[in-house]
CSV table of C-alpha atoms and ligand atoms in Angstrom, one decimal:
chain,number,residue,atom,x,y,z
I,23,MET,CA,7.4,11.1,-36.1
I,24,ARG,CA,10.2,8.9,-34.6
I,25,THR,CA,11.8,10.3,-31.5
I,26,PRO,CA,15.7,10.0,-31.8
I,27,LEU,CA,17.1,7.4,-29.4
I,28,ILE,CA,20.8,7.4,-28.3
I,29,VAL,CA,22.0,4.2,-26.4
I,30,GLY,CA,25.2,3.8,-24.7
I,31,ASN,CA,26.6,0.2,-24.6
I,32,TRP,CA,29.3,0.2,-21.9
I,33,LYS,CA,30.1,-3.5,-22.7
I,34,MET,CA,32.3,-5.2,-20.0
I,35,ASN,CA,33.7,-2.0,-18.6
I,36,LEU,CA,33.5,0.2,-15.4
I,37,ASN,CA,33.1,-0.8,-11.8
I,38,THR,CA,30.2,0.4,-9.7
I,39,ARG,CA,31.7,3.7,-8.7
I,40,GLU,CA,33.0,4.5,-12.2
I,41,ALA,CA,29.6,3.6,-13.7
I,42,THR,CA,27.7,5.8,-11.2
I,43,ASN,CA,30.1,8.7,-11.8
I,44,LEU,CA,29.7,8.4,-15.5
I,45,VAL,CA,25.9,8.4,-15.5
I,46,LYS,CA,25.9,11.4,-13.2
I,47,SER,CA,28.2,13.4,-15.6
I,48,ILE,CA,26.0,12.3,-18.5
I,49,PHE,CA,22.9,13.5,-16.8
I,50,ALA,CA,24.4,16.8,-16.0
I,51,GLY,CA,25.2,17.3,-19.7
I,52,VAL,CA,21.8,16.2,-21.1
I,53,ARG,CA,19.3,17.5,-18.6
I,54,GLY,CA,17.1,20.1,-20.2
I,55,LEU,CA,17.7,18.7,-23.7
I,56,GLY,CA,14.5,17.8,-25.4
I,57,GLY,CA,12.9,15.7,-28.2
I,58,ILE,CA,15.4,12.9,-27.7
I,59,GLU,CA,15.6,9.7,-25.6
I,60,VAL,CA,18.9,8.6,-23.9
I,61,VAL,CA,19.5,5.2,-22.6
I,62,VAL,CA,22.6,3.6,-20.9
I,63,CYS,CA,23.3,-0.1,-20.7
I,64,PRO,CA,25.9,-0.8,-18.0
I,65,SER,CA,27.2,-4.3,-17.2
I,66,TYR,CA,24.9,-6.4,-14.9
I,67,THR,CA,27.0,-5.7,-11.8
I,68,ALA,CA,26.5,-1.9,-12.2
I,69,LEU,CA,22.8,-2.0,-13.0
I,70,SER,CA,21.5,-1.6,-9.4
I,71,ALA,CA,23.8,1.4,-8.6
I,72,VAL,CA,23.2,3.1,-12.0
I,73,SER,CA,19.5,2.5,-11.5
I,74,SER,CA,19.6,4.4,-8.2
I,75,ALA,CA,21.6,7.2,-9.7
I,76,LEU,CA,19.0,7.5,-12.6
I,77,GLU,CA,16.0,7.9,-10.2
I,78,LYS,CA,14.0,11.0,-11.1
I,79,THR,CA,15.9,11.5,-14.4
I,80,ASN,CA,14.6,10.7,-17.9
I,81,ILE,CA,17.6,8.7,-18.9
I,82,GLY,CA,16.6,5.1,-19.5
I,83,LEU,CA,18.3,2.0,-18.2
I,84,GLY,CA,19.0,-1.1,-20.3
I,85,ALA,CA,20.9,-4.4,-20.1
I,86,GLN,CA,23.3,-5.8,-22.6
I,87,ASN,CA,21.8,-9.3,-22.7
I,88,MET,CA,19.1,-11.5,-21.1
I,89,TYR,CA,18.0,-15.1,-21.0
I,90,THR,CA,14.8,-16.5,-22.4
I,91,GLU,CA,13.2,-17.8,-19.1
I,92,PRO,CA,11.8,-15.8,-16.1
I,93,GLU,CA,13.5,-18.0,-13.5
I,94,GLY,CA,14.9,-21.5,-13.0
I,95,ALA,CA,18.0,-23.7,-13.2
I,96,PHE,CA,20.1,-21.7,-15.6
I,97,THR,CA,23.3,-21.0,-13.8
I,98,GLY,CA,24.9,-17.8,-14.7
I,99,GLU,CA,22.0,-16.3,-16.6
I,100,ILE,CA,19.9,-13.2,-15.9
I,101,SER,CA,16.1,-13.2,-16.4
I,102,PRO,CA,13.7,-10.6,-17.6
I,103,LEU,CA,12.1,-10.3,-14.2
I,104,MET,CA,15.5,-9.6,-12.6
I,105,LEU,CA,16.2,-6.8,-15.1
I,106,LYS,CA,12.7,-5.4,-14.5
I,107,ASP,CA,13.3,-5.6,-10.7
I,108,LEU,CA,16.3,-3.3,-11.2
I,109,GLY,CA,14.5,-0.8,-13.3
I,110,CYS,CA,15.5,-1.9,-16.8
I,111,ARG,CA,13.2,-0.8,-19.6
I,112,PHE,CA,15.6,-1.9,-22.5
I,113,VAL,CA,17.8,-4.8,-23.4
I,114,ILE,CA,20.3,-5.1,-26.2
I,115,LEU,CA,19.8,-8.5,-28.0
I,116,GLY,CA,21.8,-10.2,-30.7
I,117,HIS,CA,24.9,-7.9,-30.5
I,118,SER,CA,27.5,-9.1,-32.8
I,119,GLU,CA,29.8,-9.8,-29.9
I,120,ARG,CA,27.1,-12.2,-28.6
I,121,ARG,CA,26.8,-13.8,-32.0
I,122,ALA,CA,30.6,-14.1,-32.7
I,123,VAL,CA,32.1,-14.7,-29.2
I,124,PHE,CA,29.2,-16.6,-27.6
I,125,GLY,CA,27.7,-18.3,-30.6
I,126,GLU,CA,24.3,-16.9,-30.4
I,127,LYS,CA,22.1,-17.8,-33.4
I,128,ASP,CA,19.0,-16.1,-34.8
I,129,ALA,CA,16.7,-18.7,-33.3
I,130,LEU,CA,17.9,-18.1,-29.8
I,131,ILE,CA,17.9,-14.3,-30.3
I,132,ASN,CA,14.3,-14.6,-31.6
I,133,LYS,CA,13.2,-16.3,-28.3
I,134,LYS,CA,15.0,-13.6,-26.3
I,135,VAL,CA,13.2,-10.9,-28.4
I,136,LEU,CA,9.8,-12.6,-27.7
I,137,THR,CA,10.6,-12.9,-24.1
I,138,ALA,CA,11.6,-9.3,-23.6
I,139,LEU,CA,8.4,-8.2,-25.3
I,140,LYS,CA,6.3,-10.5,-23.1
I,141,TYR,CA,7.8,-8.9,-20.1
I,142,SER,CA,7.4,-5.3,-21.4
I,143,ILE,CA,11.2,-4.8,-21.9
I,144,VAL,CA,12.0,-2.9,-25.2
I,145,PRO,CA,14.4,-5.1,-27.2
I,146,ILE,CA,17.2,-3.3,-29.1
I,147,VAL,CA,18.0,-5.9,-31.7
I,148,CYS,CA,21.2,-5.9,-33.6
I,149,VAL,CA,21.7,-6.9,-37.2
I,150,GLY,CA,24.7,-6.3,-39.5
I,151,GLU,CA,27.1,-8.0,-41.8
I,152,THR,CA,30.8,-9.0,-41.2
I,153,LEU,CA,33.8,-7.6,-43.2
I,154,GLU,CA,33.9,-10.6,-45.4
I,155,GLU,CA,30.2,-10.4,-46.1
I,156,HIS,CA,30.5,-6.7,-46.7
I,157,GLU,CA,33.4,-7.3,-49.2
I,158,ARG,CA,31.3,-10.0,-51.0
I,159,ARG,CA,28.5,-7.4,-51.3
I,160,GLU,CA,26.1,-9.6,-49.2
I,161,THR,CA,24.9,-6.8,-46.8
I,162,GLU,CA,21.3,-7.0,-47.8
I,163,GLN,CA,21.2,-10.8,-47.9
I,164,VAL,CA,22.7,-10.9,-44.4
I,165,ILE,CA,20.3,-8.3,-43.0
I,166,GLN,CA,17.3,-10.1,-44.5
I,167,ARG,CA,18.4,-13.5,-43.1
I,168,GLN,CA,18.9,-12.0,-39.5
I,169,PHE,CA,15.7,-10.0,-39.8
I,170,GLU,CA,13.7,-13.0,-40.8
I,171,GLY,CA,15.3,-15.2,-38.1
I,172,THR,CA,15.3,-12.8,-35.2
I,173,PHE,CA,11.9,-11.2,-35.7
I,174,LYS,CA,9.7,-14.3,-36.3
I,175,ASP,CA,6.2,-14.2,-34.8
I,176,LEU,CA,6.1,-10.5,-33.8
I,177,THR,CA,2.7,-8.9,-33.8
I,178,ALA,CA,2.1,-5.3,-34.9
I,179,THR,CA,1.9,-4.3,-31.3
I,180,ASP,CA,5.2,-5.9,-30.6
I,181,TRP,CA,6.8,-4.1,-33.5
I,182,LYS,CA,5.8,-0.8,-32.0
I,183,ARG,CA,7.9,-1.6,-28.9
I,184,THR,CA,10.9,-2.9,-30.8
I,185,VAL,CA,14.0,-1.0,-31.8
I,186,ILE,CA,16.4,-2.3,-34.5
I,187,ALA,CA,20.2,-1.5,-34.6
I,188,TYR,CA,22.1,-1.8,-37.9
I,189,GLU,CA,25.6,-2.5,-36.8
I,190,PRO,CA,28.0,-3.4,-39.6
I,191,VAL,CA,30.5,-5.7,-37.7
I,192,TRP,CA,33.4,-4.2,-39.7
I,193,ALA,CA,32.6,-0.9,-38.1
I,194,ILE,CA,32.3,-2.0,-34.4
I,195,GLY,CA,35.2,-0.9,-32.4
I,196,THR,CA,37.4,-0.5,-35.4
I,197,GLY,CA,37.3,3.3,-35.9
I,198,ARG,CA,35.9,2.6,-39.4
I,199,THR,CA,32.5,4.2,-39.6
I,200,ALA,CA,30.0,3.5,-42.4
I,201,MET,CA,29.6,6.5,-44.7
I,202,PRO,CA,26.2,8.2,-44.3
I,203,SER,CA,25.1,6.9,-47.7
I,204,GLN,CA,26.0,3.3,-46.7
I,205,ALA,CA,24.1,3.6,-43.4
I,206,GLU,CA,21.0,5.1,-45.1
I,207,GLU,CA,21.0,2.4,-47.9
I,208,ALA,CA,21.0,-0.4,-45.1
I,209,HIS,CA,18.5,1.4,-43.0
I,210,ALA,CA,16.1,2.0,-46.0
I,211,PHE,CA,16.4,-1.6,-46.8
I,212,ILE,CA,15.5,-2.6,-43.3
I,213,ARG,CA,12.5,-0.2,-43.4
I,214,GLU,CA,11.4,-2.0,-46.7
I,215,LEU,CA,11.6,-5.3,-44.9
I,216,LEU,CA,9.5,-3.9,-42.1
I,217,ALA,CA,6.9,-2.5,-44.6
I,218,SER,CA,6.6,-5.9,-46.4
I,219,ARG,CA,6.0,-7.5,-42.9
I,220,VAL,CA,4.0,-5.0,-41.1
I,221,ASN,CA,3.2,-2.1,-43.3
I,222,GLU,CA,1.0,-0.2,-40.7
I,223,VAL,CA,4.0,0.2,-38.3
I,224,ALA,CA,7.0,0.4,-40.6
I,225,ASP,CA,7.2,4.1,-40.3
I,226,GLU,CA,7.1,4.0,-36.5
I,227,VAL,CA,9.9,1.6,-35.8
I,228,ARG,CA,13.2,3.2,-34.8
I,229,ILE,CA,16.4,2.0,-36.6
I,230,LEU,CA,19.7,3.0,-34.9
I,231,TYR,CA,23.1,3.0,-36.5
I,232,GLY,CA,26.0,1.6,-34.5
I,233,GLY,CA,29.7,1.3,-35.4
I,234,SER,CA,32.5,3.6,-34.3
I,235,ILE,CA,30.2,6.6,-33.7
I,236,LYS,CA,32.2,9.6,-32.6
I,237,PRO,CA,31.0,13.2,-31.9
I,238,ASP,CA,32.6,14.4,-35.2
I,239,ASN,CA,31.1,11.7,-37.5
I,240,PHE,CA,27.5,11.2,-36.3
I,241,GLY,CA,25.8,14.4,-37.3
I,242,LYS,CA,25.9,13.5,-41.0
I,243,ILE,CA,24.8,9.9,-40.4
I,244,MET,CA,21.9,11.0,-38.1
I,245,ALA,CA,20.8,13.4,-40.8
I,246,GLN,CA,19.8,10.5,-43.0
I,247,PRO,CA,16.0,10.0,-43.3
I,248,ASN,CA,16.1,6.4,-42.1
I,249,VAL,CA,18.6,6.8,-39.3
I,250,ASP,CA,16.7,7.4,-35.9
I,251,GLY,CA,19.5,7.3,-33.5
I,252,GLY,CA,22.7,5.4,-32.4
I,253,LEU,CA,24.0,2.5,-30.5
I,254,VAL,CA,27.3,3.9,-29.1
I,255,GLY,CA,30.1,1.6,-27.7
I,256,GLY,CA,33.5,3.2,-27.0
I,257,ALA,CA,32.4,6.8,-27.2
I,258,SER,CA,29.7,6.2,-24.6
I,259,LEU,CA,32.4,5.6,-22.0
I,260,LYS,CA,33.3,9.2,-21.7
I,261,ALA,CA,30.7,11.7,-20.6
I,262,GLU,CA,31.9,14.5,-22.9
I,263,SER,CA,31.8,12.4,-26.1
I,264,PHE,CA,28.5,10.8,-25.3
I,265,ILE,CA,26.9,14.1,-24.5
I,266,GLU,CA,28.4,15.6,-27.8
I,267,ILE,CA,26.7,12.7,-29.7
I,268,VAL,CA,23.4,13.2,-28.0
I,269,LYS,CA,23.6,16.9,-28.8
I,270,SER,CA,24.4,16.2,-32.5
I,271,SER,CA,21.3,14.1,-32.7
I,272,LEU,CA,18.8,16.6,-31.4
I,273,PRO,CA,15.8,17.4,-33.7
I,274,LYS,CA,16.6,20.7,-35.3
I,275,ASN,CA,13.9,22.8,-33.4
I,276,GLU,CA,14.3,21.2,-29.9
I,277,THR,CA,16.0,22.9,-27.0
I,278,SER,CA,14.3,21.5,-23.9
I,279,GLY,CA,12.9,18.4,-22.5
I,280,ILE,CA,15.0,15.7,-20.7
I,281,LYS,CA,13.9,16.6,-17.2
I,282,SER,CA,15.2,16.2,-13.7
U,310,LIG,C1,28.6,-1.3,-30.0
U,310,LIG,O1,29.1,-1.7,-29.0
U,310,LIG,O2,27.5,-1.7,-30.3
U,310,LIG,C2,29.4,-0.4,-30.9
U,310,LIG,C3,28.9,0.1,-31.9
U,310,LIG,O3,30.7,-0.2,-30.4
U,310,LIG,P1,31.7,1.0,-31.0
U,310,LIG,O4,30.8,2.3,-30.9
U,310,LIG,O5,32.8,1.1,-30.0
U,310,LIG,O6,32.0,0.7,-32.4
């Protein structure tokens, strides 16, 4: 049984006050909901304030990126130890914006994934094809290449603490969401890759969908057997829409649980 996971990726938005207000409103809307895990990933500058606002809640805190080393001469970078110091339990790695805008390649993302796991931070690792690759029907090839590159050398124990996010790049921030059947096809393919690598944990690893999730389109995607949650960008910046998405992802028989 995989607990649904909804992650808000706030990207490079919100100052400290706005971020704190948002997380307080989100908590007011999701407290008491059960059988689901909720995580927010503010920008680095808001992590400390949001971490304080999240004390004594069951909403998790994540970062949007991280470097491969714990400390040292790496001007401008943030280390896993620094994230842990602020209470981060999750980190998004290999987001398509990191790949496209900052040139991150699978080998670097792989090092980051292994580093996150070494420091007990759950990596949420993004894979997904661009529009051109989608139109050339190369989705599976691209996913397989990214999977093999970013998940090298993970042990079965590592896998149990890893989250995969399938984010078709053509759906990110475009308002164009994958059809539920398209998402399921990609997620089932990822689970097959997992099974061929580490059969004993393939059923335990959570695979999130990401790409223009909105309150009115996510229920049907979430209902697919291999979709275990969502990575939400734009719609996570408004408490109402994020709360609606969390509510549309609840397991059918759950009514209570995220505690204060
Ligand atoms: C994302 O940032 O990972 C994302 C999926 O963004 P959006 O929901 O805005 O498409």
